[in-house]
Amino acid sequence: MSSRPEALFPLFSDLKSLDGIGPKTAENLARMDVEKPRDLLFLLPFSGIDRRLVSTVRGVDAPIVVTVEVEIQSHQPARSRGRPYRVFVRDAEAELQLVFFHARSDYLEKQLPVGERRIVSGKLEVFDGVAQIVHPDHMVTVENAATIPEFEPVYPLTQGVTQKMIARGVADALTRLPVAAEWIDPSLIKERKWSDWAQALTTAHSPKSARDLAAEAPARQRLAYDELFAHQLTLALARQASRKSAGIVSKSAGNLFAKVLQTLPFKPTNAQLRAIAEISEDMAAPTRMNRLLQGDVGAGKTLVAMAVLLNAVEAGGQGVMMAPTEILARQHFEGLRPYVETAGVVIEVLTGRDKGQERKRKLEALSKGDIHILVGTHAVFQDDVVFQDLRVAIVDEQHRFGVEQRAKLGAKGRRADVLVMTATPIPRSLALSQYGDLDVSILDEKPAGRQPITTAMVSTGRLDEVVNSLRKAVAEGKQAYWVCPLVEESEVVDMTAAEDRFKALRAVLGEDVVALVHGQMPPAEKDKAMAQFIAGERSVLVATTVIEVGVDVPNATIMVIERAESFGLAQLHQLRGRVGRGSAKSTCLLLYQPPLSETGKRRLEIMRETEDGFRIAQEDLEIRGAGDVIGTAQSGLPRFAIADLERDSALMAIAQRDARALLTRDPDLTGERGRAARMLLWLMEQDKAIRLISVG
């Protein structure tokens, strides 16, 4: 099954083999990612032109496309270069002109002989009181009227490509559709009243009205489902392959974690206990774990991670936890150390900053098994980092690591279980498209004692009031974050730089009250400022978004976000999540520069209305679209020609269930529907899936 089925050859042949597509057109179409007949078939029309015949243009609301039967009255050739050639015609009730530039008179006299009748179709305009059609799209004899479609599809174009070229190419490509067995679950086809694949494509390319162009039109829904199903089948095959891959059985009774729990001032939530149970069950299984732990800001993922790492140690192995930044890695280390050490577990941190003897010492202890838990940045990927017996790898803030990286980390322990954690709530449709190969645990409740955060919108005109309130709060022993959008003043964007805000606040609040952290600072300075803030030696931390993820200072109860309208929703939600971590009441001030754009206003109002990260993520998706929410550079986002992640999220969920069910019944895809599904994978160019089947 490692080569493409012969039935699909015509759709994967040279684009130039299609009617009306020469080398130049093929070159131009390639700019639209259309490189073979199959691609052209997935380029669906986005609108249509009504070309139904009208009896007269009298009273028609120009400019508008009309199709009308006319009698040719006379010709008026161009009087000089650059002047138009005019043909005077008459319909049942009115006179009009057909206008041509750079036209050959012999051609026009032959096409439009005086005294004969023709059907013409094109854009009717009124110029100086005269009705005219410039360069009609169609001019045919009355007998050939049927060659003009009543509703003509309009395709996306690029330079050097016309509607007629695409229409001819599509018509030819449609004749090459193979006879294919049905890959969709028959009950779904029946429920949705979908036609077969070939019929759906033909219908999508020959719409009868605007209704047929809508995303909800049955033919388009069917084609969108084909794409989603192929994508989910690929993820399901990857999941099946990783489940087949032998893991290490790491059984533990949870004794070490129970020991640590006794020293904790709080009890785990039900959601945390449920997640720990699901993960422990995966670790005790003989197959390899691939699980995503998704929790809202402040839902307590770190506690779950601690339980997982301790279980790995109790089972006789080692655990590693990886964070995207130096600050976060050190913070995880400082946060975990006092607890795990009470259980007699050795924990160490490894980042890019460890050099020379210090690094050598840590690596030796790690390879001997003297270090049980390692916390680090992506420095733990380096080849000289060797574990004695790595059982579980935890990746924090998954959206900062690509799919390849998480595979690489798992490979460190040859068969280590992998747990991916994210505090960025992801709308369901995106989670399905990005992490469909993983099993998911969700933390959907906040630990007890967390106070709701009061969120307010304040215009930058009231900056002085805000600074005054801050002075009072600092005097009462409170701590605050002040987030600035940019580090260096930029002429284009008039945002206050972090440096300037730092100086201004220091002048008002005092030299030793304010600390500064931004991305351009040397790491040692950054850590020093953070450490001063965490220890309470500084009351206000002026920062760029480097503090967006994970920084945990329970005493900090005020978050000021300057020029809040310039941030995305997910980022605002993450930043706000830095406060409200202790038992005191917290406030988040969204400082905005009026006037707000519609989207800017909508974003800030959503922040004011809710703290539910999943609702915020859904709104963010609706405002910005899928590519921006995850970050277009992310490797996991599939590109669909017809399906749309936001709009078709319900279909995506059905596709995931269907793909997993099909593989449960037919793991090698050798049954009747399985073989049809293989054809679909080839058609949708899911090479990864095809490789998995060939190997499997």
PDB file of C-alpha atoms in Angstrom, residues 21-171:
ATOM      1  CA  ILE A  21      -4.396  25.135 -19.341  1.00  0.00           C
ATOM      2  CA  GLY A  22      -1.067  25.872 -21.000  1.00  0.00           C
ATOM      3  CA  PRO A  23       2.394  26.265 -19.414  1.00  0.00           C
ATOM      4  CA  LYS A  24       1.868  29.958 -18.566  1.00  0.00           C
ATOM      5  CA  THR A  25      -1.548  29.396 -16.942  1.00  0.00           C
ATOM      6  CA  ALA A  26      -0.171  26.415 -15.012  1.00  0.00           C
ATOM      7  CA  GLU A  27       2.651  28.624 -13.722  1.00  0.00           C
ATOM      8  CA  ASN A  28       0.146  31.284 -12.624  1.00  0.00           C
ATOM      9  CA  LEU A  29      -2.136  28.728 -10.944  1.00  0.00           C
ATOM     10  CA  ALA A  30       0.821  27.373  -8.965  1.00  0.00           C
ATOM     11  CA  ARG A  31       0.863  30.734  -7.150  1.00  0.00           C
ATOM     12  CA  MET A  32      -2.535  29.718  -5.747  1.00  0.00           C
ATOM     13  CA  ASP A  33      -1.159  26.298  -4.699  1.00  0.00           C
ATOM     14  CA  VAL A  34      -2.953  24.662  -7.621  1.00  0.00           C
ATOM     15  CA  GLU A  35      -0.439  22.237  -9.107  1.00  0.00           C
ATOM     16  CA  LYS A  36      -2.476  19.258 -10.331  1.00  0.00           C
ATOM     17  CA  PRO A  37      -6.067  18.461 -11.373  1.00  0.00           C
ATOM     18  CA  ARG A  38      -6.905  17.397  -7.786  1.00  0.00           C
ATOM     19  CA  ASP A  39      -6.011  20.873  -6.458  1.00  0.00           C
ATOM     20  CA  LEU A  40      -8.194  22.530  -9.056  1.00  0.00           C
ATOM     21  CA  LEU A  41     -11.163  20.398  -7.986  1.00  0.00           C
ATOM     22  CA  PHE A  42     -10.728  21.617  -4.394  1.00  0.00           C
ATOM     23  CA  LEU A  43     -10.751  25.242  -5.557  1.00  0.00           C
ATOM     24  CA  LEU A  44     -14.482  25.837  -5.130  1.00  0.00           C
ATOM     25  CA  PRO A  45     -16.350  28.871  -6.486  1.00  0.00           C
ATOM     26  CA  PHE A  46     -16.874  31.584  -3.846  1.00  0.00           C
ATOM     27  CA  SER A  47     -19.761  33.394  -5.525  1.00  0.00           C
ATOM     28  CA  GLY A  48     -21.932  33.224  -8.610  1.00  0.00           C
ATOM     29  CA  ILE A  49     -23.456  35.389 -11.342  1.00  0.00           C
ATOM     30  CA  ASP A  50     -27.128  35.171 -12.184  1.00  0.00           C
ATOM     31  CA  ARG A  51     -27.274  34.902 -15.981  1.00  0.00           C
ATOM     32  CA  ARG A  52     -30.959  34.051 -16.392  1.00  0.00           C
ATOM     33  CA  LEU A  53     -32.434  35.544 -19.551  1.00  0.00           C
ATOM     34  CA  VAL A  54     -34.402  38.811 -19.209  1.00  0.00           C
ATOM     35  CA  SER A  55     -36.627  40.139 -21.998  1.00  0.00           C
ATOM     36  CA  THR A  56     -35.388  43.748 -21.801  1.00  0.00           C
ATOM     37  CA  VAL A  57     -32.879  45.985 -20.031  1.00  0.00           C
ATOM     38  CA  ARG A  58     -35.495  48.721 -19.655  1.00  0.00           C
ATOM     39  CA  GLY A  59     -35.996  49.543 -15.972  1.00  0.00           C
ATOM     40  CA  VAL A  60     -33.096  47.354 -14.878  1.00  0.00           C
ATOM     41  CA  ASP A  61     -31.107  48.774 -11.953  1.00  0.00           C
ATOM     42  CA  ALA A  62     -27.613  49.224 -13.480  1.00  0.00           C
ATOM     43  CA  PRO A  63     -24.780  48.413 -12.956  1.00  0.00           C
ATOM     44  CA  ILE A  64     -25.759  44.725 -13.009  1.00  0.00           C
ATOM     45  CA  VAL A  65     -25.004  41.601 -15.042  1.00  0.00           C
ATOM     46  CA  VAL A  66     -27.775  40.957 -17.595  1.00  0.00           C
ATOM     47  CA  THR A  67     -28.420  38.303 -20.224  1.00  0.00           C
ATOM     48  CA  VAL A  68     -30.708  39.469 -23.003  1.00  0.00           C
ATOM     49  CA  GLU A  69     -31.699  38.584 -26.581  1.00  0.00           C
ATOM     50  CA  VAL A  70     -30.899  41.416 -28.999  1.00  0.00           C
ATOM     51  CA  GLU A  71     -31.127  42.247 -32.708  1.00  0.00           C
ATOM     52  CA  ILE A  72     -27.985  43.784 -34.228  1.00  0.00           C
ATOM     53  CA  GLN A  73     -28.797  47.202 -35.743  1.00  0.00           C
ATOM     54  CA  SER A  74     -25.448  48.653 -36.902  1.00  0.00           C
ATOM     55  CA  HIS A  75     -21.656  48.798 -36.334  1.00  0.00           C
ATOM     56  CA  GLN A  76     -19.590  51.919 -35.643  1.00  0.00           C
ATOM     57  CA  PRO A  77     -15.859  51.075 -35.973  1.00  0.00           C
ATOM     58  CA  ALA A  78     -13.304  52.956 -33.808  1.00  0.00           C
ATOM     59  CA  ARG A  79     -12.756  56.465 -35.236  1.00  0.00           C
ATOM     60  CA  SER A  80      -9.141  56.615 -34.054  1.00  0.00           C
ATOM     61  CA  ARG A  81      -6.617  54.668 -31.938  1.00  0.00           C
ATOM     62  CA  GLY A  82      -7.787  54.266 -28.371  1.00  0.00           C
ATOM     63  CA  ARG A  83     -11.434  54.954 -29.269  1.00  0.00           C
ATOM     64  CA  PRO A  84     -14.003  52.154 -28.791  1.00  0.00           C
ATOM     65  CA  TYR A  85     -15.749  50.084 -31.454  1.00  0.00           C
ATOM     66  CA  ARG A  86     -19.532  50.260 -30.909  1.00  0.00           C
ATOM     67  CA  VAL A  87     -22.272  47.839 -31.975  1.00  0.00           C
ATOM     68  CA  PHE A  88     -25.830  49.232 -31.703  1.00  0.00           C
ATOM     69  CA  VAL A  89     -28.414  46.632 -30.733  1.00  0.00           C
ATOM     70  CA  ARG A  90     -32.025  46.480 -29.620  1.00  0.00           C
ATOM     71  CA  ASP A  91     -33.881  44.124 -27.246  1.00  0.00           C
ATOM     72  CA  ALA A  92     -37.685  43.702 -26.998  1.00  0.00           C
ATOM     73  CA  GLU A  93     -38.145  47.230 -25.587  1.00  0.00           C
ATOM     74  CA  ALA A  94     -34.900  49.214 -25.425  1.00  0.00           C
ATOM     75  CA  GLU A  95     -31.763  50.175 -27.318  1.00  0.00           C
ATOM     76  CA  LEU A  96     -28.256  49.599 -26.003  1.00  0.00           C
ATOM     77  CA  GLN A  97     -24.643  49.494 -27.167  1.00  0.00           C
ATOM     78  CA  LEU A  98     -22.013  46.758 -27.045  1.00  0.00           C
ATOM     79  CA  VAL A  99     -18.625  48.437 -26.612  1.00  0.00           C
ATOM     80  CA  PHE A 100     -15.194  46.945 -27.508  1.00  0.00           C
ATOM     81  CA  PHE A 101     -11.670  48.322 -27.149  1.00  0.00           C
ATOM     82  CA  HIS A 102      -8.737  47.239 -29.401  1.00  0.00           C
ATOM     83  CA  ALA A 103     -11.214  45.095 -31.342  1.00  0.00           C
ATOM     84  CA  ARG A 104     -10.792  43.655 -34.839  1.00  0.00           C
ATOM     85  CA  SER A 105     -13.707  44.770 -36.977  1.00  0.00           C
ATOM     86  CA  ASP A 106     -13.682  41.640 -39.202  1.00  0.00           C
ATOM     87  CA  TYR A 107     -14.049  39.457 -36.095  1.00  0.00           C
ATOM     88  CA  LEU A 108     -16.939  41.519 -34.696  1.00  0.00           C
ATOM     89  CA  GLU A 109     -18.784  41.691 -38.056  1.00  0.00           C
ATOM     90  CA  LYS A 110     -18.600  37.920 -38.283  1.00  0.00           C
ATOM     91  CA  GLN A 111     -19.720  37.409 -34.639  1.00  0.00           C
ATOM     92  CA  LEU A 112     -22.491  40.023 -34.733  1.00  0.00           C
ATOM     93  CA  PRO A 113     -23.907  40.275 -38.312  1.00  0.00           C
ATOM     94  CA  VAL A 114     -26.369  43.164 -38.794  1.00  0.00           C
ATOM     95  CA  GLY A 115     -30.002  42.019 -38.822  1.00  0.00           C
ATOM     96  CA  GLU A 116     -29.340  38.792 -36.890  1.00  0.00           C
ATOM     97  CA  ARG A 117     -30.292  37.973 -33.311  1.00  0.00           C
ATOM     98  CA  ARG A 118     -27.817  37.065 -30.551  1.00  0.00           C
ATOM     99  CA  ILE A 119     -27.925  36.348 -26.835  1.00  0.00           C
ATOM    100  CA  VAL A 120     -25.434  38.596 -25.018  1.00  0.00           C
ATOM    101  CA  SER A 121     -24.492  38.492 -21.354  1.00  0.00           C
ATOM    102  CA  GLY A 122     -22.325  40.955 -19.448  1.00  0.00           C
ATOM    103  CA  LYS A 123     -22.280  43.908 -17.079  1.00  0.00           C
ATOM    104  CA  LEU A 124     -24.837  46.562 -18.032  1.00  0.00           C
ATOM    105  CA  GLU A 125     -23.772  50.135 -17.207  1.00  0.00           C
ATOM    106  CA  VAL A 126     -25.255  53.518 -18.022  1.00  0.00           C
ATOM    107  CA  PHE A 127     -22.757  56.039 -19.425  1.00  0.00           C
ATOM    108  CA  ASP A 128     -23.882  59.564 -20.356  1.00  0.00           C
ATOM    109  CA  GLY A 129     -27.475  58.322 -20.332  1.00  0.00           C
ATOM    110  CA  VAL A 130     -26.663  55.465 -22.737  1.00  0.00           C
ATOM    111  CA  ALA A 131     -27.081  51.808 -21.678  1.00  0.00           C
ATOM    112  CA  GLN A 132     -24.041  49.775 -22.662  1.00  0.00           C
ATOM    113  CA  ILE A 133     -22.232  46.481 -22.094  1.00  0.00           C
ATOM    114  CA  VAL A 134     -18.439  46.745 -22.394  1.00  0.00           C
ATOM    115  CA  HIS A 135     -16.837  43.517 -23.663  1.00  0.00           C
ATOM    116  CA  PRO A 136     -19.757  41.090 -23.082  1.00  0.00           C
ATOM    117  CA  ASP A 137     -18.750  37.847 -21.313  1.00  0.00           C
ATOM    118  CA  HIS A 138     -20.878  35.755 -23.674  1.00  0.00           C
ATOM    119  CA  MET A 139     -22.222  36.320 -27.231  1.00  0.00           C
ATOM    120  CA  VAL A 140     -23.986  33.284 -28.731  1.00  0.00           C
ATOM    121  CA  THR A 141     -26.612  32.462 -31.329  1.00  0.00           C
ATOM    122  CA  VAL A 142     -30.163  31.908 -30.071  1.00  0.00           C
ATOM    123  CA  GLU A 143     -29.836  28.170 -30.766  1.00  0.00           C
ATOM    124  CA  ASN A 144     -26.821  28.030 -28.424  1.00  0.00           C
ATOM    125  CA  ALA A 145     -28.511  29.911 -25.561  1.00  0.00           C
ATOM    126  CA  ALA A 146     -28.154  26.853 -23.308  1.00  0.00           C
ATOM    127  CA  THR A 147     -24.330  27.160 -23.361  1.00  0.00           C
ATOM    128  CA  ILE A 148     -24.625  30.176 -21.052  1.00  0.00           C
ATOM    129  CA  PRO A 149     -25.116  28.843 -17.497  1.00  0.00           C
ATOM    130  CA  GLU A 150     -28.148  30.314 -15.701  1.00  0.00           C
ATOM    131  CA  PHE A 151     -25.996  30.686 -12.605  1.00  0.00           C
ATOM    132  CA  GLU A 152     -22.307  30.952 -13.376  1.00  0.00           C
ATOM    133  CA  PRO A 153     -19.790  30.042 -10.663  1.00  0.00           C
ATOM    134  CA  VAL A 154     -17.102  32.636  -9.846  1.00  0.00           C
ATOM    135  CA  TYR A 155     -13.687  31.304  -8.827  1.00  0.00           C
ATOM    136  CA  PRO A 156     -10.831  32.970  -6.943  1.00  0.00           C
ATOM    137  CA  LEU A 157      -8.309  34.227  -9.514  1.00  0.00           C
ATOM    138  CA  THR A 158      -4.704  35.289  -9.754  1.00  0.00           C
ATOM    139  CA  GLN A 159      -2.906  37.366 -12.370  1.00  0.00           C
ATOM    140  CA  GLY A 160      -2.976  35.768 -15.806  1.00  0.00           C
ATOM    141  CA  VAL A 161      -5.869  33.408 -15.003  1.00  0.00           C
ATOM    142  CA  THR A 162      -9.452  34.049 -16.157  1.00  0.00           C
ATOM    143  CA  GLN A 163     -12.792  32.582 -15.059  1.00  0.00           C
ATOM    144  CA  LYS A 164     -13.108  30.855 -18.437  1.00  0.00           C
ATOM    145  CA  MET A 165      -9.731  29.114 -18.047  1.00  0.00           C
ATOM    146  CA  ILE A 166     -10.668  27.774 -14.630  1.00  0.00           C
ATOM    147  CA  ALA A 167     -14.153  26.726 -15.743  1.00  0.00           C
ATOM    148  CA  ARG A 168     -12.701  24.773 -18.694  1.00  0.00           C
ATOM    149  CA  GLY A 169     -10.040  23.152 -16.516  1.00  0.00           C
ATOM    150  CA  VAL A 170     -12.567  22.178 -13.837  1.00  0.00           C
ATOM    151  CA  ALA A 171     -14.980  20.727 -16.409  1.00  0.00           C
TER     152      ALA A 171
END
